[in-house]
PDB file of C-alpha atoms in Angstrom:
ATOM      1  CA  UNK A 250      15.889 -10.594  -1.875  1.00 38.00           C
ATOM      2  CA  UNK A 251      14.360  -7.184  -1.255  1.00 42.00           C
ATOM      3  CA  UNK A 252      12.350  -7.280   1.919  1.00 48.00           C
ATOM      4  CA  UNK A 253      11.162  -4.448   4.582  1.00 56.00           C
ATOM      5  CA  UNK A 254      10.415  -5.947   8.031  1.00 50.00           C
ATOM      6  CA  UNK A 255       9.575  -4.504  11.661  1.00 43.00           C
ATOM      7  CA  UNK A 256      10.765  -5.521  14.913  1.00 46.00           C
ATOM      8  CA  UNK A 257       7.190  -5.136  17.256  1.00 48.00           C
ATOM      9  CA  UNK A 258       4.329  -6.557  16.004  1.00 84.00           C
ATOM     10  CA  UNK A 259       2.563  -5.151  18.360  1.00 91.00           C
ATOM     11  CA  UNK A 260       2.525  -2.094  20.694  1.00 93.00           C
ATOM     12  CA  UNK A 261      -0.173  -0.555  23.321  1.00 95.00           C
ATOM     13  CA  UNK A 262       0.729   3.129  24.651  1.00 95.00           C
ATOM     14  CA  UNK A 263      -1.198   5.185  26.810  1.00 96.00           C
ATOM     15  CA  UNK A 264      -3.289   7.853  25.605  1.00 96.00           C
ATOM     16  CA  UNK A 265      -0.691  11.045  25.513  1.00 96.00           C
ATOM     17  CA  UNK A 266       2.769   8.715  25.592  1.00 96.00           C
ATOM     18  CA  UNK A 267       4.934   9.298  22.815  1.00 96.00           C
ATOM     19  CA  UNK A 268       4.852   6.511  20.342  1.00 96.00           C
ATOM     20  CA  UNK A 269       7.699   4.704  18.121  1.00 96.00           C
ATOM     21  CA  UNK A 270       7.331   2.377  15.735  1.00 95.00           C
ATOM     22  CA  UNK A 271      10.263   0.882  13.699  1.00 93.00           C
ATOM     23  CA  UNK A 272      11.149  -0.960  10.442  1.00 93.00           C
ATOM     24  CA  UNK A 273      14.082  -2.508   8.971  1.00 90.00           C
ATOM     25  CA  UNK A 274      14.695  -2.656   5.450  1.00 85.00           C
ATOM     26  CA  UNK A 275      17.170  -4.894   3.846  1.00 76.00           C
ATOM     27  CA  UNK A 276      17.592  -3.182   0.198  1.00 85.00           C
ATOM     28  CA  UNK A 277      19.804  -0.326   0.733  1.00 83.00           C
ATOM     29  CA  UNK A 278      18.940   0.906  -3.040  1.00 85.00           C
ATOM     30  CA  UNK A 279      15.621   2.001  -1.764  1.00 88.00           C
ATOM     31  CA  UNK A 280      15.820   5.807  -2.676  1.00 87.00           C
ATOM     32  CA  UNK A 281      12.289   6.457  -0.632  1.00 91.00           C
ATOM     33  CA  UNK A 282      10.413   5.538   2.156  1.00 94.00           C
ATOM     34  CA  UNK A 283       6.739   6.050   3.199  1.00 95.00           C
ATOM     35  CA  UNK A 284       4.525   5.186   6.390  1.00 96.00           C
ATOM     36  CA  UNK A 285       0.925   4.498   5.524  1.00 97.00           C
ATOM     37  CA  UNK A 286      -1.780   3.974   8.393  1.00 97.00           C
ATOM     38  CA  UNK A 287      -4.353   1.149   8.042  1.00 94.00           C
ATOM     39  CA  UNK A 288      -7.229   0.841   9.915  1.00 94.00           C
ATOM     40  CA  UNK A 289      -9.703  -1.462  10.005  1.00 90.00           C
ATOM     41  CA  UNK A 290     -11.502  -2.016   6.657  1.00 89.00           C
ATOM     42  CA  UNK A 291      -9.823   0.666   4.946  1.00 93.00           C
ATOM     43  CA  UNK A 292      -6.961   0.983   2.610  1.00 94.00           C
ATOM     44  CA  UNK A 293      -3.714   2.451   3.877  1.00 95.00           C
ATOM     45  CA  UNK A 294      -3.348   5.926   4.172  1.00 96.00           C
ATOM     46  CA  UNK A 295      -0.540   8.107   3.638  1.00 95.00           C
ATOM     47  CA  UNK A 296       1.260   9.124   6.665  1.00 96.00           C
ATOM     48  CA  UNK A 297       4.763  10.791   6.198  1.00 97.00           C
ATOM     49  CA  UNK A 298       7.339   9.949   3.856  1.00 95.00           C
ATOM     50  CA  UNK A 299      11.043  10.613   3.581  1.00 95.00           C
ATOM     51  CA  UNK A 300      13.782  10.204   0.942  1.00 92.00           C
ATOM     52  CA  UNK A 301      17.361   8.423   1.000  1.00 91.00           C
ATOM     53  CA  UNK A 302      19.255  11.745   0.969  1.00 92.00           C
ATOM     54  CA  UNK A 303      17.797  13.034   4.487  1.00 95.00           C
ATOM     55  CA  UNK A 304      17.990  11.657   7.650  1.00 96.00           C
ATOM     56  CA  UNK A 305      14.943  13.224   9.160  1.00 97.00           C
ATOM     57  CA  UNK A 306      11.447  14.432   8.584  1.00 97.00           C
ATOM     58  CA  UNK A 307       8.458  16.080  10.388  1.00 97.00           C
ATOM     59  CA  UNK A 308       5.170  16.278   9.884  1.00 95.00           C
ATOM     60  CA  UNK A 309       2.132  17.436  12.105  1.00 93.00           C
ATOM     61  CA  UNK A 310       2.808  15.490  15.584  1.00 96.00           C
ATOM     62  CA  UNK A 311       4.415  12.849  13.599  1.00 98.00           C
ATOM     63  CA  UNK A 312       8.578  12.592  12.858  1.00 98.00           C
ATOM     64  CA  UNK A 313      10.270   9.954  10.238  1.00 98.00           C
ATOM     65  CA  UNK A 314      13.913   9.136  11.336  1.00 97.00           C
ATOM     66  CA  UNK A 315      15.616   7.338   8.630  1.00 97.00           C
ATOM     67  CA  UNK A 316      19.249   5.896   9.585  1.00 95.00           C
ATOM     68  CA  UNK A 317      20.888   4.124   6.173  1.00 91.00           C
ATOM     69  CA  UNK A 318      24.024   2.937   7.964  1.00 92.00           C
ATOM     70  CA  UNK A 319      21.902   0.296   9.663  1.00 92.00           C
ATOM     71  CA  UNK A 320      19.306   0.562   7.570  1.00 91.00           C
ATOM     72  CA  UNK A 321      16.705   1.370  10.077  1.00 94.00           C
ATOM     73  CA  UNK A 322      13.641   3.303   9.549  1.00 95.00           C
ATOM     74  CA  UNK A 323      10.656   4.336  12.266  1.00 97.00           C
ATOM     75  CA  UNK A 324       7.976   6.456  12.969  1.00 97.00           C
ATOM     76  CA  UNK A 325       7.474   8.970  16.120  1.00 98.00           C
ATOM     77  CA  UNK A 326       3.962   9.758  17.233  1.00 98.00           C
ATOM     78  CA  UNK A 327       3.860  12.637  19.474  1.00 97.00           C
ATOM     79  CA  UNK A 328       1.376  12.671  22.233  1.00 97.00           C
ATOM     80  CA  UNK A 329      -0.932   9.487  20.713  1.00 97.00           C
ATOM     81  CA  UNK A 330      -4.357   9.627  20.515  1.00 96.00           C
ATOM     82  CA  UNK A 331      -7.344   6.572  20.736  1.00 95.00           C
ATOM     83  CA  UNK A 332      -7.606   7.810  17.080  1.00 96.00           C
ATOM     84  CA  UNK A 333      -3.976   6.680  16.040  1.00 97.00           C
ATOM     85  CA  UNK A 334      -4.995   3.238  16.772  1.00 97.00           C
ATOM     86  CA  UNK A 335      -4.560   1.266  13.508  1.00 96.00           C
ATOM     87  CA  UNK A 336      -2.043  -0.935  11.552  1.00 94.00           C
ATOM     88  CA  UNK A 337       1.291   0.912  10.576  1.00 96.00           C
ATOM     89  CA  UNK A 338       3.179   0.122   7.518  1.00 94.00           C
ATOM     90  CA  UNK A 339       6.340   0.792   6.380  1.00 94.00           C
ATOM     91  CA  UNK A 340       7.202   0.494   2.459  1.00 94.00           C
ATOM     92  CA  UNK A 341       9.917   1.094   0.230  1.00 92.00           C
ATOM     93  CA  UNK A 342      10.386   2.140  -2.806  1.00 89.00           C
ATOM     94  CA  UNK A 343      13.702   0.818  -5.362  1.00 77.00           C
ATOM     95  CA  UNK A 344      12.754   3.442  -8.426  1.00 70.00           C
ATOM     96  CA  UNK A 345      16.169   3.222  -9.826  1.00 66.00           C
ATOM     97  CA  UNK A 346      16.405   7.179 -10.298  1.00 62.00           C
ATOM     98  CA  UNK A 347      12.799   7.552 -11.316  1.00 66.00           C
ATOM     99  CA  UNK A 348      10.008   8.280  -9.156  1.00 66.00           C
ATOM    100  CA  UNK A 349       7.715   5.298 -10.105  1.00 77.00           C
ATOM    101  CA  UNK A 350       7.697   1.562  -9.051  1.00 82.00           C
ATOM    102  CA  UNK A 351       6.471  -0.800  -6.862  1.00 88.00           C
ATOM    103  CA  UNK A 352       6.518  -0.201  -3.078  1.00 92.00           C
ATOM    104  CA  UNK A 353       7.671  -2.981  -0.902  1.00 92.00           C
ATOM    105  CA  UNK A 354       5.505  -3.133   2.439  1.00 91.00           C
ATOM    106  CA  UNK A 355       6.776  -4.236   5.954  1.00 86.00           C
ATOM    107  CA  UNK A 356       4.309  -6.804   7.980  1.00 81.00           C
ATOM    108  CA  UNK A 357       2.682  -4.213   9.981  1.00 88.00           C
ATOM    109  CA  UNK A 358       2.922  -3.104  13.620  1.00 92.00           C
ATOM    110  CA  UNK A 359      -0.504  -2.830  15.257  1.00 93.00           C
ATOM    111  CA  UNK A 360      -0.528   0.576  17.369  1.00 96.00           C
ATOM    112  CA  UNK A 361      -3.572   0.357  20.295  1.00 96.00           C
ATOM    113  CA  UNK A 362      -3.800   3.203  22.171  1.00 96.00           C
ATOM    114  CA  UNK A 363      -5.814   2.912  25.869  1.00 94.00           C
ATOM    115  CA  UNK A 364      -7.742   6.033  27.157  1.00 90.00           C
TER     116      UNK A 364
ATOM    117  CA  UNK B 634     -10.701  16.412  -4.593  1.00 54.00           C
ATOM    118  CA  UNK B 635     -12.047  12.830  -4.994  1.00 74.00           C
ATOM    119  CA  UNK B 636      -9.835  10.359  -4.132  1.00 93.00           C
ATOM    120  CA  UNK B 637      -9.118   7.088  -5.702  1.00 96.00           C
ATOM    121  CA  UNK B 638     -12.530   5.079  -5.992  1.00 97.00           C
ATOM    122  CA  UNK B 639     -12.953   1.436  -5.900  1.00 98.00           C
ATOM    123  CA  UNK B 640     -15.864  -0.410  -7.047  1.00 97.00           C
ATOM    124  CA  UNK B 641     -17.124  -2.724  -6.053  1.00 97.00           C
ATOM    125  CA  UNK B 642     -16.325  -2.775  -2.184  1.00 97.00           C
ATOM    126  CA  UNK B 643     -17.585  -6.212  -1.613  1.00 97.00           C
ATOM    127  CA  UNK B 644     -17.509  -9.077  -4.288  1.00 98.00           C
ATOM    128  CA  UNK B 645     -18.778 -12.483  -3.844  1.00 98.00           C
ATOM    129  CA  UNK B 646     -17.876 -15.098  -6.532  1.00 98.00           C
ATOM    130  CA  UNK B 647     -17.912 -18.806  -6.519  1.00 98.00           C
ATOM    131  CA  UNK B 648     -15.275 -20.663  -6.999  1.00 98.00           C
ATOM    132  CA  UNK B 649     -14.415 -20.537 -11.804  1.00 98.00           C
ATOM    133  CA  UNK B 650     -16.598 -17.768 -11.732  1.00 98.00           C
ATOM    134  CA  UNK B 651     -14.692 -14.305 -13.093  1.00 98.00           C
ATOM    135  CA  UNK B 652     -13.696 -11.433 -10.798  1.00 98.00           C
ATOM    136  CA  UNK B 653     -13.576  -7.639 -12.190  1.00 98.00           C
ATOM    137  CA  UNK B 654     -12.479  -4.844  -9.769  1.00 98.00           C
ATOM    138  CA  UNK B 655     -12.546  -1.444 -10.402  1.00 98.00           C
ATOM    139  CA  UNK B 656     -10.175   1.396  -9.606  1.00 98.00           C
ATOM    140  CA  UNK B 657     -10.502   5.146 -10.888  1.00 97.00           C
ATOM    141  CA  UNK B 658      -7.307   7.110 -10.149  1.00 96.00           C
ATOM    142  CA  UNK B 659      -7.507  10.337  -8.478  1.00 95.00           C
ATOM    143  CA  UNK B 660      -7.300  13.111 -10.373  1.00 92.00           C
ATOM    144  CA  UNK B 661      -4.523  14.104 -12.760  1.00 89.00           C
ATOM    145  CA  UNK B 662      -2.726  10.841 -11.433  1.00 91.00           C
ATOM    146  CA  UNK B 663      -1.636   8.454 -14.586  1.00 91.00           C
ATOM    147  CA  UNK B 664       0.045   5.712 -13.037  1.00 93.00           C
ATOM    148  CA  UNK B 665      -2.263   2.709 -11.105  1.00 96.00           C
ATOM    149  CA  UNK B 666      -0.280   0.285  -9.237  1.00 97.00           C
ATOM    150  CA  UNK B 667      -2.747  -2.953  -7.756  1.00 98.00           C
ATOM    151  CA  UNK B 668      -1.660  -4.445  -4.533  1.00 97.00           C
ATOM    152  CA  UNK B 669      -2.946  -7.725  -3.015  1.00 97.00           C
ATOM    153  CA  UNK B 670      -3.435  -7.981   1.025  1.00 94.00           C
ATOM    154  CA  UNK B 671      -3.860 -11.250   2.790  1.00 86.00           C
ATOM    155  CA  UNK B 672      -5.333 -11.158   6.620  1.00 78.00           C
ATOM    156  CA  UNK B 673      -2.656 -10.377   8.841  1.00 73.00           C
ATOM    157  CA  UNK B 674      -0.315  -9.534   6.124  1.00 79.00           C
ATOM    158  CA  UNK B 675       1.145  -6.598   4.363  1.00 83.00           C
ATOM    159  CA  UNK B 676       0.192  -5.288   0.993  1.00 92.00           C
ATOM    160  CA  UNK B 677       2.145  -7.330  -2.303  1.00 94.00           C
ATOM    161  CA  UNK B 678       2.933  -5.961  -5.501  1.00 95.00           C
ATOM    162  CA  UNK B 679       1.323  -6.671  -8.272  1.00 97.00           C
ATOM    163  CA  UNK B 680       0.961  -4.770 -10.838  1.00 96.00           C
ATOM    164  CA  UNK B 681       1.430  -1.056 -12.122  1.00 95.00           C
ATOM    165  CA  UNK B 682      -0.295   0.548 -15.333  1.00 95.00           C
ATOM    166  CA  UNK B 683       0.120   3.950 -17.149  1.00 93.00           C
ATOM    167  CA  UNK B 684      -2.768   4.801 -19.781  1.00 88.00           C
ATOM    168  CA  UNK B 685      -2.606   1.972 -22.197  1.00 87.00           C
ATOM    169  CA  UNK B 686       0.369   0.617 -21.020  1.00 94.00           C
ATOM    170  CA  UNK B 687       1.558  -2.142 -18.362  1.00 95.00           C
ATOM    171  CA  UNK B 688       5.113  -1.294 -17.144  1.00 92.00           C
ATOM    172  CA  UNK B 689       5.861  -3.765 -14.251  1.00 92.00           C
ATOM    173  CA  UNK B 690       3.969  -6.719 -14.123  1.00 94.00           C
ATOM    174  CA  UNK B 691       6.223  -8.993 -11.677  1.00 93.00           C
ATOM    175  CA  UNK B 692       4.102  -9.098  -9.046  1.00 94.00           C
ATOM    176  CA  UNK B 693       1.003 -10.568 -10.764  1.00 95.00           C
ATOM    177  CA  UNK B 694       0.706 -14.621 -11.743  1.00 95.00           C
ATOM    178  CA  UNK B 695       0.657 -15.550 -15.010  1.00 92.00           C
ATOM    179  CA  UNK B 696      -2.645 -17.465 -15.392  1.00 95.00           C
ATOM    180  CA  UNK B 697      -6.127 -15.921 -14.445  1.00 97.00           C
ATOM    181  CA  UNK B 698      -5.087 -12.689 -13.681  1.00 98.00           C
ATOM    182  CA  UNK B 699      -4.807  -9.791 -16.525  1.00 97.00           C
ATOM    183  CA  UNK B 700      -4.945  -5.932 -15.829  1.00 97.00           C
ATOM    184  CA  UNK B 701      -5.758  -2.542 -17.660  1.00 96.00           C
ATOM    185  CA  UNK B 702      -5.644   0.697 -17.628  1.00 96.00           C
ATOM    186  CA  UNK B 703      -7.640   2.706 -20.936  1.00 92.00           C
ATOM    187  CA  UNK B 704      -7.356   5.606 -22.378  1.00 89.00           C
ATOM    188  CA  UNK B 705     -10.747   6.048 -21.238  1.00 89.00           C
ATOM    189  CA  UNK B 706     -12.444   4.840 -18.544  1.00 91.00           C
ATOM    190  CA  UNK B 707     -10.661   3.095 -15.213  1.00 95.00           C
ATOM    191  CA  UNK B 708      -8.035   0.904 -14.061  1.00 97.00           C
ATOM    192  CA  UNK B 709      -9.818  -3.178 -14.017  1.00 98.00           C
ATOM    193  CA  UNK B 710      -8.137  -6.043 -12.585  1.00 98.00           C
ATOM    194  CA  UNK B 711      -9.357  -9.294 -13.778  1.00 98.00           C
ATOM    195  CA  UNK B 712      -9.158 -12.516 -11.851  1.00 98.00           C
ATOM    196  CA  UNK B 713     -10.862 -15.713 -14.109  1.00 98.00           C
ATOM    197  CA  UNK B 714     -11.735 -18.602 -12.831  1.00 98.00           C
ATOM    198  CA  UNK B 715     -11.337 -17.885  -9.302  1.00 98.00           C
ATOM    199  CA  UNK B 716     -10.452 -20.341  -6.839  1.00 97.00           C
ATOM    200  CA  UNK B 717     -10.435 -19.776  -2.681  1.00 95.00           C
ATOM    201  CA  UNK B 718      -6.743 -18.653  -2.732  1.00 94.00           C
ATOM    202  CA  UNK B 719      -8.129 -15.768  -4.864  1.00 96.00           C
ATOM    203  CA  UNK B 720      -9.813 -14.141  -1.537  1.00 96.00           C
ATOM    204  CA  UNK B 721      -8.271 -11.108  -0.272  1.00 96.00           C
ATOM    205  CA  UNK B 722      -8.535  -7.393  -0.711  1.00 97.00           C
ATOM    206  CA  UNK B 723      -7.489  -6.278  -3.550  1.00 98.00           C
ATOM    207  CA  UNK B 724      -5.856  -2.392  -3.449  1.00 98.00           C
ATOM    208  CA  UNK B 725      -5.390  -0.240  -6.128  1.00 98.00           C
ATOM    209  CA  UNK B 726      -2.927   3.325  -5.505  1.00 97.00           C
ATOM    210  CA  UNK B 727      -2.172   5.746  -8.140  1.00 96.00           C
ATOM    211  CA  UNK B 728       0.668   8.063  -8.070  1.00 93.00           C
ATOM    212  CA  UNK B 729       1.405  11.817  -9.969  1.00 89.00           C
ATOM    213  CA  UNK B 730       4.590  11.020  -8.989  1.00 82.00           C
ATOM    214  CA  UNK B 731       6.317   9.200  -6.398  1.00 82.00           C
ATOM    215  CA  UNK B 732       3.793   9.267  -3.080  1.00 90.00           C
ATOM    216  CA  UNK B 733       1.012   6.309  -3.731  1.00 93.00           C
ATOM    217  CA  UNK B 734      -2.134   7.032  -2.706  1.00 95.00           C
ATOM    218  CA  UNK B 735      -4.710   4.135  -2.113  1.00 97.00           C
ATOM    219  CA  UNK B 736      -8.275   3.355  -2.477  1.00 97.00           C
ATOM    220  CA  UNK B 737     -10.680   1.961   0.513  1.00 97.00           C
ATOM    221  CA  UNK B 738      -9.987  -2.096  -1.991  1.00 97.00           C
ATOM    222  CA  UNK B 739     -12.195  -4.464  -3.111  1.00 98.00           C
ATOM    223  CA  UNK B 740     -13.197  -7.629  -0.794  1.00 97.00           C
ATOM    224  CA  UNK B 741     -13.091 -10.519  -2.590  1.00 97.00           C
ATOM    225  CA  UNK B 742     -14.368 -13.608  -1.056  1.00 97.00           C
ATOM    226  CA  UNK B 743     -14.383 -16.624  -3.701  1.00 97.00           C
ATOM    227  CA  UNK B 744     -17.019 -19.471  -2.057  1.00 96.00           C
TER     228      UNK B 744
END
């Protein structure tokens, strides 16, 4: 079945370090990919997203690599900050050509960040 | 720009008891998607809603749990006769097109 997954759990980075969080996803239909950021008591919020015809994306200090051969997906944080401390999901979308549908999320990788 | 509100934040109910949650959509946005999170877990599918209209409902069970979206007014999930299981948050997103944005959820805690 359709499933998005990540390899670490977990990560702690010092304050500064570049951070990279991955995800696998196992539906290669999946025309669209997003990274939401979760923190405590909150609902996720929209991070960066990326679509199945590119390869690469960049945002502000933040980069989406997307690699469909292996069907890999993560998330570069440049330069990470306490404040990038949260819960980072992964999700997928399988719209079948449209734009709408259900996203399928990843566990989560929990990001700390020490001063 | 407001973005997508959820009321209420917090809901107690004991367990039979009924369960309504609350999502307005931001803005110009006319699809609502609901999405269940367990501790420690991801966000599930539910359901997803356009005005008046339920397009994918895989992802919500069959008994207990109904959803709508109005022509007027917002987006409630309804959860009857809630048992423990029932506790989570509860997540509602709505999309102009394909990027889902999400409200802060609803904490339900069934007793």
């Amino acid at each position: 079945g359709e499933s998005v997954g990540l390899h670490l759990p977990t990560l702690s980075v010092q304050e500064g370090d570049n951070s990279i969080i991955n995800c696998a996803y196992s539906n290669s239909a999946s025309d669209y990919f997003i990274w939401y950021k979760q923190e405590s008591g909150k609902g996720p919020q929209f991070i960066i997203d990326i679509r199945s015809n590119m390869d690469k994306r960049q945002g502000q200090r933040v980069t989406v690599l997307l690699n469909k051969t292996v069907k890999h997906l993560s998330l570069q944080i440049a330069a990470t900050q306490p404040g990038d401390s949260a819960v980072y999901f992964c999700a997928e979308l399988n719209a079948g050509g449209t734009s709408y549908g259900k996203l399928t999320f990843g566990q989560g990788t929990i990001l700390t960040v020490h001063p | 720009n407001a973005g997508v509100m959820q009321n209420p934040r917090h809901l107690v109910r004991r367990r039979g008891q009924e369960a309504r949650l609350r999502c307005s959509p931001m803005k110009g946005h006319s699809h609502v998607y609901w999405y269940r999170q367990l501790p420690e877990e991801g966000l599930k599918f539910m359901v997803y809603l356009q005005k008046e209209n339920i397009i994918d409902e895989s992802g919500m069970p069959k008994e207990r749990f109904s959803a709508e979206f109005p022509k007027e007014g917002p987006s409630i999930l309804r959860i009857q006769q809630v048992v423990r299981g029932d506790s989570a948050a509860y997540f509602c997103a709505s999309s102009y097109q394909d990027t889902q944005y999400f409200g802060p959820g609803t904490r339900l805690t069934v007793l």
